Amino acid sequence: MQRLFNKQVVLGVSGGIAAYKSAELVRRLRDAGAEVRVVMTQAAREFITPLTLQALSGHPVHGDLLDPAAEAAMGHIELARWADMVLIAPATADLMARLAQGRGDDLLTTLVLATDAPVAIAPAMNQAMWRDQATQANLATLMSRDVRVFGPAAGQQACGDVGPGRMLEPADIAARAAECFERGVLTGRHVLINAGPTREAIDPVRYISNHSSGKMGFALATAAAEAGARVTLIAGPVNLPTPLRVQRVDVTSAEEMLGACLAALPADIFIASAAIADYRPARCAETKLKKKSGSEEGMTLELVRNPDILATLANHPQRPWSVGFAAETNDVTAYAKDKLVRKNLDLIIANDVSSPSIGFNSDDNAVTLIDRSLQQHALPQASKQKLARQIITFIAQRIDIPSH
Ligand code: PMT
């Protein structure tokens, strides 16, 4: 079931007595970590109210192909693109016939035509209707188009008949849906990443900070989510959109970043890509600091050490597998090895930031990964996205811990 984590499932509900079970199915899919958007046919609304499915899915239910308001919010093409899977449960004989004919006469059938995502159906109907030649021909057509078919089960039916045609139980349908997805290298893992700079306030309008853009950390968060992980991204002040399927927490100062990182524990892996200010002003002035009039004297700012977030988490009782970055302009690997040992890390990523084409605020980076046995693994200059995928694969091959 972990394979459903972060997956986007459009659940189509057509009009059969088994439609009441779709409420339980929504819960099962969400419990497994999937995001669910429900699309109902007109007939389905006779069996279960959209309000029930809206409450359980946490999103408005879609139903009308020609509703301008609904199309403006998320139309059939957006839904078709959004879906990682279109799952139709129950799928009635009529719906199977319309799908087999390739019709697009309502939102659900149009969506199936428009999507590139896998389509699965859980048929539910009277046993005689299921055995009918027309239904069996439609089933064969749908299967020849790679539509996956879950069930039906056999047994006592709502109409009193006994035989094949009962919809599978929601837990079985959710399990079958999960099997349609491959396991990512970090499926089931919680990955905590910090990114960007911190800002340390001097007064209400001034602060100490650095040039980190957050690009490296955001690329790592994207790569970890693509690898199937649950990702929490603690972001300093940056101007970047939140990657898909990533839980983002915005912070400003190093102390806030430490609090947010601790609050996100337990995590399996912590990657500290943030450029955290080592020092902060001892006091933040309540009002804007003024120049002394007529004086050419400079001013002295008293600074105090900020907490070391990485060292705190790497030595915490709920210690995650801990990865640091070492941004250096000289003696890069020597300083990196020192940080690996001093902060008790599993991996350090030595980052030569002496060239403006890599490191801070650039689109590319070049790094050397150094593990606990001080083995080095160089990743040559590439986009931060590409490097992030390589780093995540490297980490996934080395972690040997039960998932949280
Ligand atoms: O954000 P970008 O523009 O994409 O740039 C990416 C980057 C260059 C910022 C990134 O790749 C990087 O190297 N991040 C670490 C920057 C840094 O502060 O390195 P450091 O050598 O000073 O710190 C060593 C490690 O300790 C880092 O993992 C840092 O996050 C952590 N640290 C440092 C100080 C502190 N008070 N707490 C910490 O946790």
Short mmCIF file of C-alpha atoms and ligand atoms in Angstrom, two decimals:
data_model
loop_
_atom_site.label_atom_id
_atom_site.label_comp_id
_atom_site.label_asym_id
_atom_site.label_seq_id
_atom_site.Cartn_x
_atom_site.Cartn_y
_atom_site.Cartn_z
CA MET A 1 0.00 0.00 0.00
CA GLN A 2 3.01 2.32 0.46
CA ARG A 3 3.13 2.60 -3.31
CA LEU A 4 -0.01 4.76 -3.20
CA PHE A 5 1.78 7.36 -1.11
CA ASN A 6 1.64 10.77 -2.82
CA LYS A 7 -0.18 9.30 -5.82
CA GLN A 8 -2.97 11.33 -7.41
CA VAL A 9 -6.00 9.16 -8.01
CA VAL A 10 -9.15 10.21 -9.86
CA LEU A 11 -11.89 7.97 -8.49
CA GLY A 12 -14.78 7.61 -10.95
CA VAL A 13 -18.08 6.51 -9.45
CA SER A 14 -20.86 5.26 -11.73
CA GLY A 15 -24.47 4.53 -10.82
CA GLY A 16 -24.82 1.15 -9.18
CA ILE A 17 -25.85 -0.05 -5.73
CA ALA A 18 -22.17 -0.64 -4.90
CA ALA A 19 -21.61 3.15 -5.13
CA TYR A 20 -22.09 3.35 -1.36
CA LYS A 21 -18.81 1.43 -1.00
CA SER A 22 -16.90 4.21 -2.77
CA ALA A 23 -17.03 6.21 0.46
CA GLU A 24 -14.97 3.51 2.17
CA LEU A 25 -12.71 3.29 -0.89
CA VAL A 26 -11.91 7.02 -0.68
CA ARG A 27 -10.87 6.51 2.94
CA ARG A 28 -8.70 3.50 2.11
CA LEU A 29 -6.93 5.36 -0.70
CA ARG A 30 -6.31 8.41 1.49
CA ASP A 31 -5.14 6.28 4.41
CA ALA A 32 -2.53 4.86 2.03
CA GLY A 33 -1.35 8.42 1.31
CA ALA A 34 -3.05 9.02 -2.06
CA GLU A 35 -4.70 12.30 -2.97
CA VAL A 36 -8.17 11.60 -4.33
CA ARG A 37 -10.46 13.62 -6.62
CA VAL A 38 -13.89 12.13 -7.17
CA VAL A 39 -15.80 12.26 -10.46
CA MET A 40 -19.42 11.04 -10.33
CA THR A 41 -21.78 10.18 -13.15
CA GLN A 42 -25.32 11.58 -12.98
CA ALA A 43 -26.68 8.14 -12.05
CA ALA A 44 -24.14 7.71 -9.23
CA ARG A 45 -25.72 10.69 -7.45
CA GLU A 46 -28.90 8.63 -7.05
CA PHE A 47 -26.97 6.17 -4.87
CA ILE A 48 -24.60 8.36 -2.82
CA THR A 49 -24.47 12.10 -2.32
CA PRO A 50 -21.57 14.16 -3.66
CA LEU A 51 -21.39 15.80 -0.22
CA THR A 52 -20.34 12.51 1.39
CA LEU A 53 -17.54 11.98 -1.11
CA GLN A 54 -16.52 15.64 -0.91
CA ALA A 55 -16.21 15.40 2.87
CA LEU A 56 -14.17 12.20 2.67
CA SER A 57 -11.90 13.25 -0.20
CA GLY A 58 -11.44 16.79 1.07
CA HIS A 59 -12.17 18.24 -2.39
CA PRO A 60 -15.28 19.26 -4.32
CA VAL A 61 -16.74 16.40 -6.35
CA HIS A 62 -16.63 16.78 -10.13
CA GLY A 63 -19.64 15.77 -12.19
CA ASP A 64 -20.60 18.13 -14.95
CA LEU A 65 -18.73 18.34 -18.24
CA LEU A 66 -20.43 21.58 -19.16
CA ASP A 67 -20.26 23.43 -15.85
CA PRO A 68 -18.25 26.61 -16.60
CA ALA A 69 -17.42 27.15 -12.91
CA ALA A 70 -16.08 23.61 -12.47
CA GLU A 71 -14.14 23.79 -15.74
CA ALA A 72 -12.54 27.04 -14.63
CA ALA A 73 -11.36 25.42 -11.36
CA MET A 74 -10.15 22.07 -12.66
CA GLY A 75 -11.58 21.01 -16.01
CA HIS A 76 -11.61 17.58 -17.58
CA ILE A 77 -8.25 18.09 -19.28
CA GLU A 78 -6.58 19.26 -16.06
CA LEU A 79 -8.06 16.30 -14.19
CA ALA A 80 -6.88 13.95 -16.94
CA ARG A 81 -3.36 15.37 -16.67
CA TRP A 82 -3.42 15.51 -12.87
CA ALA A 83 -4.23 11.82 -12.48
CA ASP A 84 -1.54 9.23 -11.83
CA MET A 85 -4.39 6.73 -12.15
CA VAL A 86 -8.09 6.79 -13.06
CA LEU A 87 -9.88 4.19 -10.96
CA ILE A 88 -13.57 3.58 -11.61
CA ALA A 89 -15.43 1.81 -8.81
CA PRO A 90 -18.10 0.76 -9.24
CA ALA A 91 -18.01 0.40 -13.02
CA THR A 92 -21.52 -0.52 -14.20
CA ALA A 93 -22.34 -2.47 -17.37
CA ASP A 94 -23.48 0.78 -18.98
CA LEU A 95 -20.24 2.56 -18.11
CA MET A 96 -18.17 -0.34 -19.46
CA ALA A 97 -20.16 -0.19 -22.70
CA ARG A 98 -19.61 3.55 -23.04
CA LEU A 99 -15.89 3.19 -22.33
CA ALA A 100 -15.60 0.34 -24.86
CA GLN A 101 -17.26 2.55 -27.49
CA GLY A 102 -14.87 5.39 -26.70
CA ARG A 103 -17.74 7.77 -25.97
CA GLY A 104 -17.23 11.15 -24.39
CA ASP A 105 -20.77 12.03 -23.37
CA ASP A 106 -20.06 12.91 -19.74
CA LEU A 107 -17.15 14.05 -17.60
CA LEU A 108 -15.98 10.58 -16.58
CA THR A 109 -15.86 9.08 -20.08
CA THR A 110 -14.25 12.22 -21.50
CA LEU A 111 -11.63 12.10 -18.78
CA VAL A 112 -10.78 8.49 -19.61
CA LEU A 113 -10.33 9.45 -23.28
CA ALA A 114 -8.11 12.37 -22.37
CA THR A 115 -5.81 10.75 -19.82
CA ASP A 116 -2.44 9.08 -20.36
CA ALA A 117 -2.59 7.62 -16.85
CA PRO A 118 -3.43 3.95 -16.29
CA VAL A 119 -7.17 3.25 -16.10
CA ALA A 120 -8.62 0.58 -13.82
CA ILE A 121 -12.21 -0.52 -13.33
CA ALA A 122 -13.91 -2.48 -10.55
CA PRO A 123 -17.04 -3.87 -12.27
CA ALA A 124 -20.26 -4.24 -10.27
CA MET A 125 -23.52 -5.50 -11.70
CA ASN A 126 -26.08 -8.28 -11.64
CA GLN A 127 -24.55 -11.70 -12.42
CA ALA A 128 -26.65 -12.15 -15.59
CA MET A 129 -25.60 -8.74 -16.88
CA TRP A 130 -21.95 -9.63 -16.17
CA ARG A 131 -22.21 -12.92 -18.05
CA ASP A 132 -24.04 -11.32 -20.99
CA GLN A 133 -22.13 -11.55 -24.29
CA ALA A 134 -22.26 -7.78 -24.79
CA THR A 135 -20.64 -7.10 -21.40
CA GLN A 136 -18.03 -9.80 -21.98
CA ALA A 137 -17.22 -8.32 -25.42
CA ASN A 138 -16.88 -4.86 -23.86
CA LEU A 139 -14.64 -6.33 -21.16
CA ALA A 140 -12.40 -7.93 -23.79
CA THR A 141 -12.21 -4.62 -25.69
CA LEU A 142 -11.25 -2.70 -22.55
CA MET A 143 -8.63 -5.28 -21.55
CA SER A 144 -7.14 -5.15 -25.06
CA ARG A 145 -6.65 -1.41 -24.42
CA ASP A 146 -4.75 -2.13 -21.19
CA VAL A 147 -7.62 -1.14 -18.89
CA ARG A 148 -6.94 -3.06 -15.67
CA VAL A 149 -9.89 -4.97 -14.27
CA PHE A 150 -10.24 -5.56 -10.52
CA GLY A 151 -12.80 -8.30 -9.88
CA PRO A 152 -15.68 -8.75 -9.81
CA ALA A 153 -16.16 -11.12 -6.89
CA ALA A 154 -18.83 -13.82 -6.80
CA GLY A 155 -21.48 -14.28 -4.13
CA GLN A 156 -24.82 -13.03 -2.85
CA GLN A 157 -25.99 -9.94 -4.76
CA ALA A 158 -28.16 -7.02 -3.66
CA CYS A 159 -30.96 -8.22 -6.00
CA GLY A 160 -30.96 -11.69 -4.39
CA ASP A 161 -29.08 -13.48 -7.19
CA VAL A 162 -25.94 -15.45 -6.51
CA GLY A 163 -22.96 -15.35 -8.90
CA PRO A 164 -20.18 -13.14 -10.29
CA GLY A 165 -20.71 -9.37 -10.38
CA ARG A 166 -20.19 -8.13 -6.83
CA MET A 167 -17.73 -5.26 -6.56
CA LEU A 168 -14.52 -6.18 -4.73
CA GLU A 169 -14.25 -4.88 -1.18
CA PRO A 170 -12.67 -1.37 -0.93
CA ALA A 171 -9.53 -2.71 0.83
CA ASP A 172 -8.95 -5.18 -2.03
CA ILE A 173 -9.48 -2.48 -4.67
CA ALA A 174 -7.02 -0.14 -2.92
CA ALA A 175 -4.46 -2.97 -2.69
CA ARG A 176 -4.88 -3.77 -6.39
CA ALA A 177 -4.51 -0.07 -7.25
CA ALA A 178 -1.26 0.07 -5.23
CA GLU A 179 0.13 -2.86 -7.23
CA CYS A 180 -0.18 -0.76 -10.41
CA PHE A 181 2.60 1.55 -9.21
CA GLU A 182 6.25 0.71 -9.03
CA ARG A 183 8.04 1.01 -5.72
CA GLY A 184 10.34 4.05 -5.70
CA VAL A 185 13.79 3.74 -4.11
CA LEU A 186 12.55 5.83 -1.15
CA THR A 187 8.96 4.58 -0.94
CA GLY A 188 7.86 4.54 2.70
CA ARG A 189 10.68 6.85 3.85
CA HIS A 190 10.27 10.27 5.45
CA VAL A 191 12.91 12.66 4.12
CA LEU A 192 13.49 15.98 5.87
CA ILE A 193 15.35 18.65 3.89
CA ASN A 194 16.26 22.23 4.75
CA ALA A 195 17.01 24.75 2.03
CA GLY A 196 17.80 28.37 1.31
CA PRO A 197 19.36 31.03 3.52
CA THR A 198 18.36 32.22 6.96
CA ARG A 199 17.83 35.88 7.84
CA GLU A 200 19.03 37.17 11.18
CA ALA A 201 17.35 40.43 12.09
CA ILE A 202 19.40 43.47 13.10
CA ASP A 203 16.40 45.78 13.39
CA PRO A 204 12.91 45.83 11.81
CA VAL A 205 14.32 46.60 8.33
CA ARG A 206 17.82 45.06 8.23
CA TYR A 207 19.19 41.56 8.46
CA ILE A 208 22.30 39.37 7.98
CA SER A 209 21.93 36.71 5.28
CA ASN A 210 23.73 35.06 2.33
CA HIS A 211 23.27 34.33 -1.38
CA SER A 212 21.63 30.89 -1.14
CA SER A 213 18.67 30.69 -3.55
CA GLY A 214 17.27 27.38 -2.26
CA LYS A 215 17.60 25.77 -5.72
CA MET A 216 19.77 22.87 -4.53
CA GLY A 217 17.47 21.98 -1.63
CA PHE A 218 14.29 22.33 -3.69
CA ALA A 219 15.80 20.08 -6.38
CA LEU A 220 16.60 17.50 -3.68
CA ALA A 221 13.03 17.70 -2.37
CA THR A 222 11.67 17.12 -5.89
CA ALA A 223 13.98 14.16 -6.46
CA ALA A 224 13.11 12.59 -3.08
CA ALA A 225 9.37 12.95 -3.77
CA GLU A 226 9.84 11.41 -7.23
CA ALA A 227 11.63 8.52 -5.51
CA GLY A 228 8.45 7.88 -3.49
CA ALA A 229 9.42 9.53 -0.19
CA ARG A 230 7.24 11.65 2.06
CA VAL A 231 9.15 14.90 1.99
CA THR A 232 9.15 17.76 4.50
CA LEU A 233 10.97 20.82 3.19
CA ILE A 234 11.94 23.52 5.69
CA ALA A 235 12.59 26.60 3.56
CA GLY A 236 14.30 29.83 4.45
CA PRO A 237 13.20 32.98 2.60
CA VAL A 238 13.42 32.01 -1.10
CA ASN A 239 11.49 32.79 -4.21
CA LEU A 240 10.70 29.28 -5.48
CA PRO A 241 7.45 27.39 -6.01
CA THR A 242 6.76 24.40 -3.75
CA PRO A 243 7.66 21.15 -5.54
CA LEU A 244 4.77 18.78 -6.20
CA ARG A 245 3.89 16.38 -3.36
CA VAL A 246 6.17 18.12 -0.90
CA GLN A 247 5.13 19.44 2.51
CA ARG A 248 6.73 22.89 2.86
CA VAL A 249 7.30 24.88 6.05
CA ASP A 250 8.56 28.46 5.64
CA VAL A 251 10.87 29.96 8.25
CA THR A 252 13.10 33.02 8.48
CA SER A 253 15.82 32.67 11.11
CA ALA A 254 18.16 29.83 12.10
CA GLU A 255 16.35 29.39 15.42
CA GLU A 256 13.02 29.05 13.62
CA MET A 257 14.61 26.58 11.20
CA LEU A 258 15.89 24.47 14.09
CA GLY A 259 12.42 24.46 15.70
CA ALA A 260 10.75 23.42 12.42
CA CYS A 261 13.31 20.65 11.80
CA LEU A 262 12.87 19.25 15.32
CA ALA A 263 9.07 19.42 14.95
CA ALA A 264 9.29 17.36 11.73
CA LEU A 265 11.01 14.41 13.46
CA PRO A 266 10.96 11.45 13.27
CA ALA A 267 12.50 11.29 9.82
CA ASP A 268 14.52 8.56 8.12
CA ILE A 269 16.87 10.93 6.35
CA PHE A 270 17.86 14.55 7.01
CA ILE A 271 19.59 16.53 4.26
CA ALA A 272 20.94 19.89 5.40
CA SER A 273 21.37 21.92 2.22
CA ALA A 274 20.44 25.24 3.85
CA ALA A 275 23.04 27.96 4.21
CA ILE A 276 22.43 28.83 7.84
CA ALA A 277 23.93 32.00 9.28
CA ASP A 278 26.52 30.94 11.82
CA TYR A 279 25.93 34.12 13.85
CA ARG A 280 23.02 36.40 14.63
CA PRO A 281 22.88 39.84 16.25
CA ALA A 282 22.86 39.52 20.03
CA ARG A 283 19.78 41.76 20.08
CA CYS A 284 17.26 42.80 17.43
CA ALA A 285 16.59 46.54 17.89
CA GLU A 286 12.89 47.29 18.33
CA THR A 287 13.06 50.36 16.10
CA LYS A 288 15.18 51.18 13.07
CA LEU A 289 18.78 51.93 14.07
CA LYS A 290 19.80 55.53 13.33
CA LYS A 291 23.15 56.96 12.24
CA LYS A 292 24.67 59.21 14.86
CA SER A 293 24.23 62.67 13.30
CA GLY A 294 27.46 64.46 12.43
CA SER A 295 29.56 61.44 13.32
CA GLU A 296 31.76 59.56 10.83
CA GLU A 297 32.32 56.72 13.31
CA GLY A 298 31.49 53.19 12.31
CA MET A 299 29.27 50.97 14.37
CA THR A 300 29.88 47.65 16.07
CA LEU A 301 27.36 44.87 15.94
CA GLU A 302 27.57 42.21 18.64
CA LEU A 303 26.96 38.73 17.25
CA VAL A 304 26.23 35.46 19.01
CA ARG A 305 26.49 31.89 17.67
CA ASN A 306 23.44 30.31 16.12
CA PRO A 307 22.56 26.71 16.97
CA ASP A 308 24.06 24.08 14.68
CA ILE A 309 20.93 22.47 13.22
CA LEU A 310 22.69 19.60 11.50
CA ALA A 311 24.79 18.66 14.53
CA THR A 312 21.67 18.87 16.73
CA LEU A 313 19.70 16.43 14.57
CA ALA A 314 22.67 14.13 13.89
CA ASN A 315 23.11 13.70 17.67
CA HIS A 316 19.39 13.61 18.56
CA PRO A 317 17.82 10.54 20.26
CA GLN A 318 15.61 10.22 17.12
CA ARG A 319 18.66 10.67 14.89
CA PRO A 320 17.89 10.48 11.15
CA TRP A 321 20.48 9.27 8.62
CA SER A 322 22.25 12.61 8.41
CA VAL A 323 23.63 14.32 5.32
CA GLY A 324 25.43 17.67 5.40
CA PHE A 325 26.77 20.00 2.77
CA ALA A 326 30.15 21.69 3.17
CA ALA A 327 30.30 24.91 1.18
CA GLU A 328 33.97 25.85 0.93
CA THR A 329 36.15 28.06 -1.25
CA ASN A 330 39.48 26.30 -0.49
CA ASP A 331 40.72 22.96 0.92
CA VAL A 332 37.22 21.73 0.16
CA THR A 333 37.54 18.01 0.88
CA ALA A 334 39.72 18.48 3.98
CA TYR A 335 37.17 20.85 5.56
CA ALA A 336 34.32 18.58 4.48
CA LYS A 337 35.89 15.51 6.14
CA ASP A 338 36.38 17.51 9.32
CA LYS A 339 32.64 18.44 9.35
CA LEU A 340 31.63 14.83 8.65
CA VAL A 341 33.44 13.62 11.76
CA ARG A 342 32.79 16.64 14.01
CA LYS A 343 29.02 16.72 13.35
CA ASN A 344 28.63 12.89 13.41
CA LEU A 345 27.28 12.61 9.83
CA ASP A 346 26.68 9.62 7.56
CA LEU A 347 27.50 11.58 4.43
CA ILE A 348 28.92 14.99 3.60
CA ILE A 349 28.55 16.67 0.24
CA ALA A 350 31.62 18.80 -0.42
CA ASN A 351 30.57 21.82 -2.42
CA ASP A 352 33.28 24.01 -3.98
CA VAL A 353 31.65 27.44 -4.05
CA SER A 354 34.70 29.36 -5.30
CA SER A 355 33.36 29.59 -8.86
CA PRO A 356 30.22 31.66 -9.58
CA SER A 357 29.07 29.07 -12.17
CA ILE A 358 28.37 26.51 -9.42
CA GLY A 359 27.18 26.57 -5.81
CA PHE A 360 25.32 29.59 -4.45
CA ASN A 361 22.48 30.97 -6.59
CA SER A 362 23.50 29.20 -9.81
CA ASP A 363 21.59 26.59 -11.83
CA ASP A 364 24.50 24.13 -11.82
CA ASN A 365 26.56 22.53 -9.13
CA ALA A 366 29.50 20.09 -8.83
CA VAL A 367 30.02 18.10 -5.64
CA THR A 368 31.99 15.28 -4.03
CA LEU A 369 30.18 12.85 -1.77
CA ILE A 370 32.22 11.59 1.18
CA ASP A 371 30.89 8.76 3.35
CA ARG A 372 31.79 7.66 6.89
CA SER A 373 34.65 5.50 5.60
CA LEU A 374 35.98 8.66 3.89
CA GLN A 375 35.44 7.13 0.45
CA GLN A 376 34.98 9.88 -2.15
CA HIS A 377 32.56 9.89 -5.05
CA ALA A 378 32.76 12.88 -7.41
CA LEU A 379 29.68 14.12 -9.30
CA PRO A 380 30.85 16.43 -12.11
CA GLN A 381 29.17 19.74 -12.98
CA ALA A 382 25.54 19.30 -13.96
CA SER A 383 22.17 20.97 -13.35
CA LYS A 384 21.07 20.93 -9.72
CA GLN A 385 18.08 18.77 -10.76
CA LYS A 386 20.34 16.11 -12.25
CA LEU A 387 22.73 16.18 -9.31
CA ALA A 388 19.80 15.95 -6.87
CA ARG A 389 18.59 12.74 -8.55
CA GLN A 390 22.12 11.29 -8.38
CA ILE A 391 22.47 12.23 -4.70
CA ILE A 392 19.07 10.70 -3.82
CA THR A 393 19.96 7.46 -5.64
CA PHE A 394 23.32 7.37 -3.84
CA ILE A 395 21.65 7.84 -0.44
CA ALA A 396 18.93 5.27 -1.16
CA GLN A 397 21.58 2.66 -1.95
CA ARG A 398 23.30 3.24 1.38
CA ILE A 399 20.58 3.66 4.00
CA ASP A 400 20.03 0.56 6.02
CA ILE A 401 17.41 1.58 8.53
CA PRO A 402 13.80 0.63 9.25
CA SER A 403 11.43 3.34 7.90
CA HIS A 404 9.49 5.73 10.17
O1 PMT B 1 20.69 27.45 -2.33
P1 PMT B 1 21.53 27.41 -3.59
O2 PMT B 1 21.66 28.78 -4.22
O3 PMT B 1 21.05 26.38 -4.57
O4 PMT B 1 23.02 26.98 -3.19
C1 PMT B 1 23.24 25.71 -2.68
C2 PMT B 1 24.27 25.75 -1.51
C3 PMT B 1 25.61 26.17 -2.04
C4 PMT B 1 23.79 26.70 -0.44
C5 PMT B 1 24.31 24.29 -0.95
O5 PMT B 1 24.70 23.41 -1.95
C6 PMT B 1 25.27 24.18 0.22
O6 PMT B 1 26.48 23.98 0.06
N1 PMT B 1 24.73 24.31 1.46
C7 PMT B 1 25.49 24.37 2.71
C8 PMT B 1 25.96 25.75 2.93
C9 PMT B 1 26.66 25.92 4.26
O7 PMT B 1 26.23 26.69 5.04
O8 PMT B 1 27.67 25.12 4.45
P2 PMT B 1 28.57 25.13 5.83
O9 PMT B 1 29.84 24.47 5.40
O10 PMT B 1 28.66 26.48 6.41
O11 PMT B 1 27.79 24.20 6.82
C10 PMT B 1 28.01 22.79 6.92
C11 PMT B 1 26.71 22.07 7.16
O12 PMT B 1 26.20 22.43 8.44
C12 PMT B 1 25.63 22.42 6.15
O13 PMT B 1 24.92 21.25 5.86
C13 PMT B 1 24.75 23.42 6.90
O14 PMT B 1 23.41 23.33 6.49
C14 PMT B 1 24.92 22.96 8.33
N2 PMT B 1 24.80 24.04 9.34
C15 PMT B 1 25.65 25.09 9.31
C16 PMT B 1 25.56 26.06 10.28
C17 PMT B 1 24.55 25.96 11.27
N3 PMT B 1 24.41 26.89 12.21
N4 PMT B 1 23.72 24.92 11.26
C18 PMT B 1 23.83 23.95 10.32
O15 PMT B 1 23.05 23.00 10.33
#
